[in-house]
Coordinates of C-alpha atoms (C1' of nucleotides) in Angstrom, one line a residue:
Chain A
M26 CA 29.9 -6.8 18.3
K27 CA 28.3 -10.2 17.5
K28 CA 25.3 -10.6 19.6
E29 CA 23.8 -13.3 17.4
T30 CA 20.6 -14.1 19.1
A31 CA 18.5 -15.3 16.2
A32 CA 18.6 -18.8 15.1
S33 CA 22.2 -19.4 16.1
G34 CA 21.4 -20.7 19.6
T35 CA 19.4 -23.8 20.3
E36 CA 17.7 -24.0 17.0
T37 CA 18.3 -27.6 16.5
E38 CA 15.1 -28.4 14.8
T39 CA 14.7 -31.4 12.7
G40 CA 17.8 -30.7 10.7
T41 CA 15.8 -31.2 7.5
G42 CA 17.2 -29.7 4.4
A43 CA 19.5 -27.5 6.5
R44 CA 22.8 -27.5 4.7
A45 CA 24.9 -28.5 7.6
G46 CA 28.0 -26.7 6.2
I47 CA 26.6 -23.2 6.5
D48 CA 28.5 -20.5 8.3
P49 CA 27.7 -21.0 11.9
S50 CA 28.1 -17.4 13.0
G51 CA 25.2 -16.0 11.0
P52 CA 23.2 -18.5 9.0
A53 CA 20.3 -16.2 8.4
L54 CA 21.4 -15.0 5.0
A55 CA 22.7 -18.3 3.9
R56 CA 19.3 -19.9 4.9
I57 CA 17.4 -17.4 2.7
R58 CA 19.8 -17.9 -0.2
A59 CA 19.3 -21.7 0.0
L60 CA 15.5 -21.4 -0.2
P61 CA 13.9 -22.8 -3.3
S62 CA 11.9 -19.6 -3.8
W63 CA 15.2 -17.6 -3.7
Q64 CA 17.0 -19.8 -6.2
L65 CA 13.8 -19.9 -8.4
N66 CA 13.8 -16.2 -8.5
R67 CA 17.4 -16.1 -9.5
A68 CA 17.1 -18.7 -12.2
S69 CA 13.9 -17.1 -13.5
A70 CA 15.5 -13.7 -13.6
R71 CA 18.4 -15.1 -15.6
G72 CA 16.0 -16.8 -18.0
R73 CA 14.0 -13.6 -18.4
R74 CA 17.2 -11.7 -19.1
L75 CA 18.5 -14.1 -21.6
V76 CA 15.2 -14.5 -23.4
G77 CA 14.6 -10.8 -23.3
E78 CA 17.9 -10.0 -24.9
A79 CA 17.4 -12.7 -27.5
L80 CA 13.9 -11.4 -28.5
A81 CA 15.1 -7.8 -28.4
R82 CA 17.2 -8.6 -31.4
E83 CA 13.9 -9.1 -33.2
G84 CA 12.6 -5.9 -31.8
L85 CA 10.0 -7.6 -29.5
R86 CA 9.6 -8.9 -26.0
M87 CA 8.4 -12.0 -24.4
P88 CA 4.7 -11.2 -24.3
H89 CA 4.8 -10.4 -27.9
H90 CA 6.3 -13.8 -28.7
A91 CA 3.7 -15.6 -26.6
V92 CA 0.7 -13.7 -28.1
L93 CA 2.0 -14.1 -31.6
S94 CA 2.3 -17.8 -31.0
A95 CA -1.3 -17.9 -29.7
V96 CA -2.5 -16.0 -32.7
S97 CA -0.7 -18.4 -35.0
D98 CA -2.3 -21.4 -33.3
L99 CA -5.8 -20.1 -32.9
G100 CA -6.3 -18.4 -36.3
P101 CA -8.6 -15.5 -36.2
V102 CA -9.3 -15.1 -32.5
A103 CA -10.8 -12.6 -30.1
Q104 CA -8.6 -10.7 -27.7
A105 CA -10.3 -12.1 -24.6
E106 CA -9.7 -15.6 -25.9
L107 CA -6.0 -14.8 -26.3
G108 CA -5.9 -13.4 -22.8
R109 CA -7.4 -16.6 -21.4
T110 CA -5.1 -18.8 -23.4
T111 CA -1.9 -16.9 -22.6
G112 CA -2.7 -15.7 -19.2
F113 CA -2.0 -12.1 -19.9
D114 CA -4.2 -9.4 -18.4
P115 CA -6.7 -7.8 -20.8
K116 CA -5.2 -4.5 -19.9
D117 CA -1.8 -5.6 -21.1
M118 CA -3.1 -7.4 -24.1
V119 CA -4.3 -4.1 -25.5
G120 CA -0.7 -2.8 -25.5
I121 CA 0.8 -6.0 -26.8
L122 CA -1.6 -6.2 -29.7
N123 CA -1.1 -2.4 -30.4
D124 CA 2.6 -3.1 -30.8
L125 CA 2.1 -6.2 -33.0
Q126 CA -0.4 -4.4 -35.1
A127 CA 1.9 -1.4 -35.5
A128 CA 4.7 -3.7 -36.6
G129 CA 2.4 -5.3 -39.2
L130 CA 2.6 -8.7 -37.6
V131 CA -1.1 -9.1 -36.8
T132 CA -4.3 -7.6 -38.1
R133 CA -7.1 -6.5 -35.8
E134 CA -10.5 -6.4 -37.6
P135 CA -14.0 -6.2 -36.2
D136 CA -15.7 -9.5 -36.1
P137 CA -18.8 -9.3 -38.2
A138 CA -20.4 -12.2 -36.3
D139 CA -20.0 -10.4 -32.9
R140 CA -19.3 -6.7 -33.1
R141 CA -17.9 -6.6 -29.6
K142 CA -14.9 -8.7 -30.7
N143 CA -11.8 -8.0 -32.6
A144 CA -10.7 -10.8 -34.9
I145 CA -6.9 -11.0 -34.5
S146 CA -5.1 -12.7 -37.4
L147 CA -1.5 -13.4 -38.2
T148 CA 0.0 -11.6 -41.2
D149 CA 2.6 -13.3 -43.4
E150 CA 5.3 -11.1 -42.0
G151 CA 4.0 -12.1 -38.5
G152 CA 4.5 -15.8 -39.4
R153 CA 8.0 -15.2 -40.6
R154 CA 8.8 -13.1 -37.5
L155 CA 7.4 -15.8 -35.3
V156 CA 9.8 -18.4 -36.7
R157 CA 12.7 -16.2 -36.0
L158 CA 11.4 -15.4 -32.5
A159 CA 11.1 -19.1 -31.8
E160 CA 14.7 -19.7 -32.9
R161 CA 15.9 -16.9 -30.7
G162 CA 14.0 -18.2 -27.8
D163 CA 15.3 -21.7 -28.3
E164 CA 18.8 -20.3 -28.4
A165 CA 18.3 -18.4 -25.2
N166 CA 16.9 -21.4 -23.4
E167 CA 19.8 -23.5 -24.7
E168 CA 22.1 -21.1 -23.0
L169 CA 19.9 -21.0 -19.9
L170 CA 20.3 -24.8 -19.4
G171 CA 23.9 -24.8 -20.6
A172 CA 25.2 -26.1 -17.4
L173 CA 23.0 -29.2 -17.5
T174 CA 23.5 -32.4 -19.4
P175 CA 20.6 -33.6 -21.7
G176 CA 19.6 -36.1 -19.0
E177 CA 19.6 -33.4 -16.3
R178 CA 17.6 -31.1 -18.5
E179 CA 14.9 -33.6 -18.9
R180 CA 14.8 -34.4 -15.1
F181 CA 14.9 -30.6 -14.3
L182 CA 12.0 -29.8 -16.5
E183 CA 10.0 -32.6 -15.1
L184 CA 10.5 -31.5 -11.5
L185 CA 10.0 -27.9 -12.5
R186 CA 6.7 -28.6 -14.0
K187 CA 5.6 -30.2 -10.8
V188 CA 6.6 -27.1 -8.8
A189 CA 5.1 -24.7 -11.2
E190 CA 1.8 -26.5 -11.2
G191 CA 1.7 -26.9 -7.5
Chain B
M22 CA -23.5 -22.2 -20.1
K23 CA -23.0 -20.4 -23.3
K24 CA -21.5 -21.9 -26.4
E25 CA -18.3 -20.3 -27.3
T26 CA -18.6 -19.6 -31.0
A27 CA -15.5 -17.6 -31.4
A28 CA -14.7 -15.9 -34.6
S29 CA -13.8 -19.0 -36.5
G30 CA -16.8 -21.0 -35.5
T31 CA -17.9 -22.1 -39.0
E32 CA -14.9 -24.1 -40.1
T33 CA -12.7 -24.7 -37.2
E34 CA -14.7 -26.9 -34.7
T35 CA -13.3 -30.2 -35.8
G36 CA -14.9 -32.0 -33.0
T37 CA -13.7 -31.2 -29.5
G38 CA -12.6 -28.7 -27.1
A39 CA -9.0 -29.1 -28.4
R40 CA -7.7 -29.1 -24.8
A41 CA -6.5 -32.7 -25.1
G42 CA -3.6 -33.0 -27.5
I43 CA -1.3 -30.7 -29.1
D44 CA -2.5 -29.5 -32.4
P45 CA 0.0 -30.5 -35.0
S46 CA -0.8 -27.6 -37.3
G47 CA 0.1 -25.0 -34.7
P48 CA 2.3 -26.1 -31.9
A49 CA 3.7 -22.6 -31.4
L50 CA 1.9 -22.1 -28.0
A51 CA 2.7 -25.5 -26.8
R52 CA 6.4 -25.0 -27.7
I53 CA 6.5 -21.8 -25.7
R54 CA 4.9 -23.3 -22.7
A55 CA 7.4 -26.2 -22.8
L56 CA 10.3 -23.8 -22.6
P57 CA 12.4 -23.9 -19.5
S58 CA 12.2 -20.1 -19.2
W59 CA 8.4 -20.2 -19.3
Q60 CA 8.2 -22.9 -16.6
L61 CA 10.8 -21.1 -14.5
N62 CA 8.7 -18.0 -14.7
R63 CA 5.6 -19.9 -13.6
A64 CA 7.3 -21.6 -10.7
S65 CA 9.0 -18.5 -9.6
A66 CA 5.8 -16.6 -9.7
R67 CA 4.1 -19.2 -7.6
G68 CA 7.0 -19.0 -5.2
R69 CA 6.8 -15.3 -4.9
R70 CA 3.1 -15.5 -4.3
L71 CA 3.3 -18.1 -1.6
V72 CA 6.3 -16.4 0.1
G73 CA 4.7 -13.0 -0.2
E74 CA 1.5 -14.1 1.3
A75 CA 3.3 -15.9 4.1
L76 CA 5.5 -12.9 5.0
A77 CA 2.6 -10.5 4.7
R78 CA 1.1 -12.3 7.8
E79 CA 4.1 -10.7 9.6
G80 CA 3.5 -7.4 8.0
L81 CA 6.5 -7.5 5.8
R82 CA 7.6 -8.5 2.3
M83 CA 10.4 -10.5 0.8
P84 CA 13.0 -7.8 0.6
H85 CA 12.4 -7.0 4.3
H86 CA 13.1 -10.6 5.2
A87 CA 16.4 -10.6 3.2
V88 CA 17.7 -7.4 4.5
L89 CA 16.7 -8.2 8.1
S90 CA 18.6 -11.5 7.7
A91 CA 21.7 -9.6 6.4
V92 CA 21.6 -7.2 9.2
S93 CA 21.4 -10.1 11.7
D94 CA 24.4 -11.7 10.1
L95 CA 26.6 -8.7 9.6
G96 CA 26.0 -6.9 12.9
P97 CA 26.2 -3.1 12.6
V98 CA 26.7 -2.6 8.8
A99 CA 26.4 0.2 6.3
Q100 CA 23.6 0.3 3.8
A101 CA 25.9 0.0 0.8
E102 CA 27.4 -3.2 2.3
L103 CA 23.9 -4.5 2.7
G104 CA 23.1 -3.7 -0.9
R105 CA 26.2 -5.6 -2.1
T106 CA 25.4 -8.6 0.0
T107 CA 21.7 -8.9 -0.8
G108 CA 21.8 -7.6 -4.3
F109 CA 19.1 -4.9 -3.8
D110 CA 19.4 -1.6 -5.4
P111 CA 20.6 1.3 -3.1
K112 CA 17.4 3.1 -4.1
D113 CA 15.3 0.2 -2.9
M114 CA 17.4 -0.3 0.2
V115 CA 16.4 3.1 1.4
G116 CA 12.8 2.3 1.4
I117 CA 13.3 -1.2 2.9
L118 CA 15.3 0.2 5.8
N119 CA 12.8 3.0 6.2
D120 CA 10.1 0.4 6.7
L121 CA 12.2 -1.8 9.0
Q122 CA 13.2 1.3 11.1
A123 CA 9.6 2.5 11.3
A124 CA 8.6 -0.9 12.5
G125 CA 11.3 -0.8 15.2
L126 CA 13.2 -3.8 13.8
V127 CA 16.5 -2.1 13.0
T128 CA 18.3 1.1 14.1
R129 CA 19.9 3.5 11.7
E130 CA 22.7 5.6 13.4
P131 CA 25.4 7.6 11.9
D132 CA 28.7 5.8 11.9
P133 CA 31.2 7.9 13.9
A134 CA 34.1 6.4 12.1
D135 CA 32.8 7.3 8.6
R136 CA 30.1 10.0 8.6
R137 CA 29.0 9.0 5.2
K138 CA 27.7 5.7 6.5
N139 CA 24.7 4.6 8.4
A140 CA 25.3 1.9 10.9
I141 CA 22.4 -0.5 10.7
S142 CA 21.8 -2.8 13.7
L143 CA 19.1 -5.3 14.6
T144 CA 16.8 -4.6 17.5
D145 CA 15.6 -7.3 19.9
E146 CA 12.2 -7.0 18.3
G147 CA 13.9 -7.3 14.9
G148 CA 15.5 -10.6 16.0
R149 CA 12.2 -12.0 17.2
R150 CA 10.5 -11.0 14.0
L151 CA 13.2 -12.5 11.9
V152 CA 12.7 -15.8 13.6
R153 CA 9.0 -15.7 12.7
L154 CA 9.7 -14.5 9.2
A155 CA 12.1 -17.5 8.7
E156 CA 9.4 -19.8 9.9
R157 CA 6.8 -18.4 7.6
G158 CA 9.3 -18.5 4.7
D159 CA 10.1 -22.1 5.4
E160 CA 6.4 -23.0 5.5
A161 CA 5.8 -21.3 2.2
N162 CA 8.7 -23.1 0.6
E163 CA 7.5 -26.3 2.0
E164 CA 4.2 -25.8 0.2
L165 CA 6.1 -24.7 -2.9
L166 CA 7.9 -28.0 -3.1
G167 CA 4.9 -29.9 -1.8
A168 CA 4.6 -32.0 -4.9
L169 CA 8.1 -33.3 -4.6
T170 CA 9.5 -36.1 -2.6
P171 CA 12.5 -35.3 -0.3
G172 CA 14.8 -36.9 -2.8
E173 CA 13.3 -35.0 -5.6
R174 CA 13.7 -31.7 -3.7
E175 CA 17.4 -32.2 -3.2
R176 CA 17.9 -33.1 -6.8
F177 CA 15.8 -30.2 -7.9
L178 CA 17.7 -27.7 -5.8
E179 CA 20.9 -29.0 -7.1
L180 CA 19.9 -28.5 -10.7
L181 CA 18.2 -25.2 -10.0
R182 CA 21.4 -23.8 -8.5
K183 CA 23.3 -24.7 -11.6
V184 CA 20.8 -23.0 -13.8
A185 CA 20.6 -19.9 -11.6
E186 CA 24.4 -19.5 -11.5
G187 CA 24.8 -20.1 -15.2
Chain C
dA17 C1' 45.2 20.9 -2.0
dG18 C1' 43.1 18.5 -5.6
dA19 C1' 41.4 14.4 -7.8
dT20 C1' 38.9 10.4 -7.2
dG21 C1' 35.6 7.6 -5.3
dT22 C1' 32.1 6.0 -2.0
dC23 C1' 28.1 7.1 1.0
dG24 C1' 23.0 7.6 1.3
dT25 C1' 19.3 9.8 -1.1
dT26 C1' 16.0 11.3 -4.7
dG27 C1' 14.1 10.9 -9.1
dG28 C1' 12.6 8.3 -12.9
dT29 C1' 11.7 3.9 -16.2
dG30 C1' 10.1 -0.6 -17.3
dG31 C1' 8.0 -5.0 -16.6
dT32 C1' 4.7 -8.1 -14.5
dC33 C1' 0.4 -8.7 -12.3
dC34 C1' -4.2 -7.5 -10.4
dC35 C1' -8.6 -4.9 -9.9
dA36 C1' -12.4 -1.5 -11.0
dA37 C1' -15.2 0.7 -14.2
dC38 C1' -17.0 2.1 -18.7
dG39 C1' -19.7 2.1 -23.2
dA40 C1' -20.9 -1.0 -26.7
dT41 C1' -22.8 -5.3 -27.8
dA42 C1' -24.9 -10.0 -27.4
dC43 C1' -28.1 -13.1 -25.4
dA44 C1' -31.7 -15.5 -22.5
dG45 C1' -35.9 -15.1 -20.4
dA46 C1' -40.3 -12.5 -19.0
Chain D
dT30 C1' -40.5 -6.9 -27.5
dC31 C1' -38.4 -5.5 -23.5
dT32 C1' -35.2 -6.3 -19.7
dG33 C1' -31.8 -7.9 -17.1
dT34 C1' -27.2 -10.3 -17.3
dA35 C1' -22.9 -11.2 -19.3
dT36 C1' -19.0 -10.5 -22.2
dC37 C1' -16.3 -7.5 -25.4
dG38 C1' -12.3 -4.1 -25.7
dT39 C1' -10.5 -0.3 -23.4
dT40 C1' -8.9 3.0 -19.9
dG41 C1' -7.2 4.1 -15.4
dG42 C1' -5.0 3.0 -11.3
dG43 C1' -2.0 0.4 -8.0
dA44 C1' 1.3 -3.0 -5.9
dC45 C1' 5.7 -5.1 -6.4
dC46 C1' 10.2 -5.9 -8.2
dA47 C1' 14.4 -4.5 -10.8
dC48 C1' 17.6 -1.0 -12.8
dC49 C1' 19.9 3.4 -13.8
dA50 C1' 21.3 8.5 -13.4
dA51 C1' 22.4 12.2 -10.7
dC52 C1' 23.3 14.8 -6.5
dG53 C1' 25.5 16.7 -2.1
dA54 C1' 28.2 15.1 1.7
dC55 C1' 32.1 13.0 3.0
dA56 C1' 36.5 10.1 2.9
dT57 C1' 40.8 8.9 0.9
dC58 C1' 44.8 9.0 -2.1
dT59 C1' 48.5 11.5 -4.2

DNA sequence: AGATGTCGTTGGTGGTCCCAACGATACAGA
DNA sequence: TCTGTATCGTTGGGACCACCAACGACATCT
C-alpha cells in the first residue's frame, strides 16, 4: 500500500541542501527532521532540560537565574526595567520576583523617588545563590556542548548567534 | 523623550547608556546571554516563530506538518506508531489527528486486523497540502539561516546535530 | 482462562510567550 | 492648577508545546 504521491515523483528541484542519501520511499519525515528549525528545537529542548535539572538542584529555574543576574548587575532596579533587560513578560516577572523574594534572594521595596516603582535589590544570600546558579549553569552548558571540541564550540556559538539575531 | 532616572539615578549614571561594553563589576547578565543554552533558546524561538507563521498560512501548525509527513511516509499506520516516530505525546496526537481529519487531510478508520488501532491514511488533499507545507517550511528555514553562507549552513547543521543528539 | 501489555482517549500540569485591562502614580503642557 | 498622556506593578486570559497518569477496550502470551 505505498501510493507515494507526495514529493517522491519528479521533485528534482535544485538539489540544494537535500541530503542525497535520504530514504527514497518516503523522504517527507526525513526532510522535516533535517530542517534547521527541527534540529534547533531538539538542541534547545536538550539545553533547557540540562539547565533546568542543574538549576533545580538549587531550587530555582532558568528565569530565576536570569532575573537574579539582572538584579545583580543593575543594582536597585524597577521591575519594568528588569523586564526590558531580560525579555520576560511583566506578567511572568511578577511571579519570578515573588519566588525570589519568598526565598529571601531579593528585596522588593517601594521606590521613594517614584512610588509607582518597586526597587529590587539583591540580598547577600541572593548573591551567594547566584554564584552557585552560575556554576550549575556552566556545568550544564559544558555537558550540552560535550560532543564538540573547543574549536567547534567557538565556531558553533558564532554561527548560532547569527541565526538567533536574524 | 523622557529621561530614565531609574531608582539609582543619583549615583550610578557614570556617563553613558551602558549599552556599549560589558560592565566589569557585574557581568552576570552578559555571562548568561553568552551561554549556548541561552542562544539556542533564542534561535529556536525564532525558528518556531518563522515556521509557525509560515505554516499558519496553510491553516496548520508545526505538529500537523510533522504528523502529516509521517502519515505520508508510513502509509496506513496506527496512532501509537505515529507517536513513536514523531515523538509527540499520544495525548497530543489525538488532537493533531482530529484537526487533520476535520480538514480532510487524513482518514481515520478502525484497523480490521487489530480493533484497538486506528489506521491513519493520507487523502489526496492531504498529499497536496503536505507539498505546500513543505514549501512553506523550507522558505521559513531559508529565512532562518539567511545570515549564513551555504558553507556556514552546512557546518552549522553538522554541529547542531551533534549538540542535539548529545 | 488469566496475566500482561498495547491501543486510543480523557484529564491534568507546567513552561514559555503574548495581549488587554486596571488602579495608582508621574509628568508635560494648557 | 488642571488635564491629558504615559508608565508602574498587577491580574486575568489565551495560544502553544511538552509531559504524565489513568482508563476501558482489546490483543497476546502462557
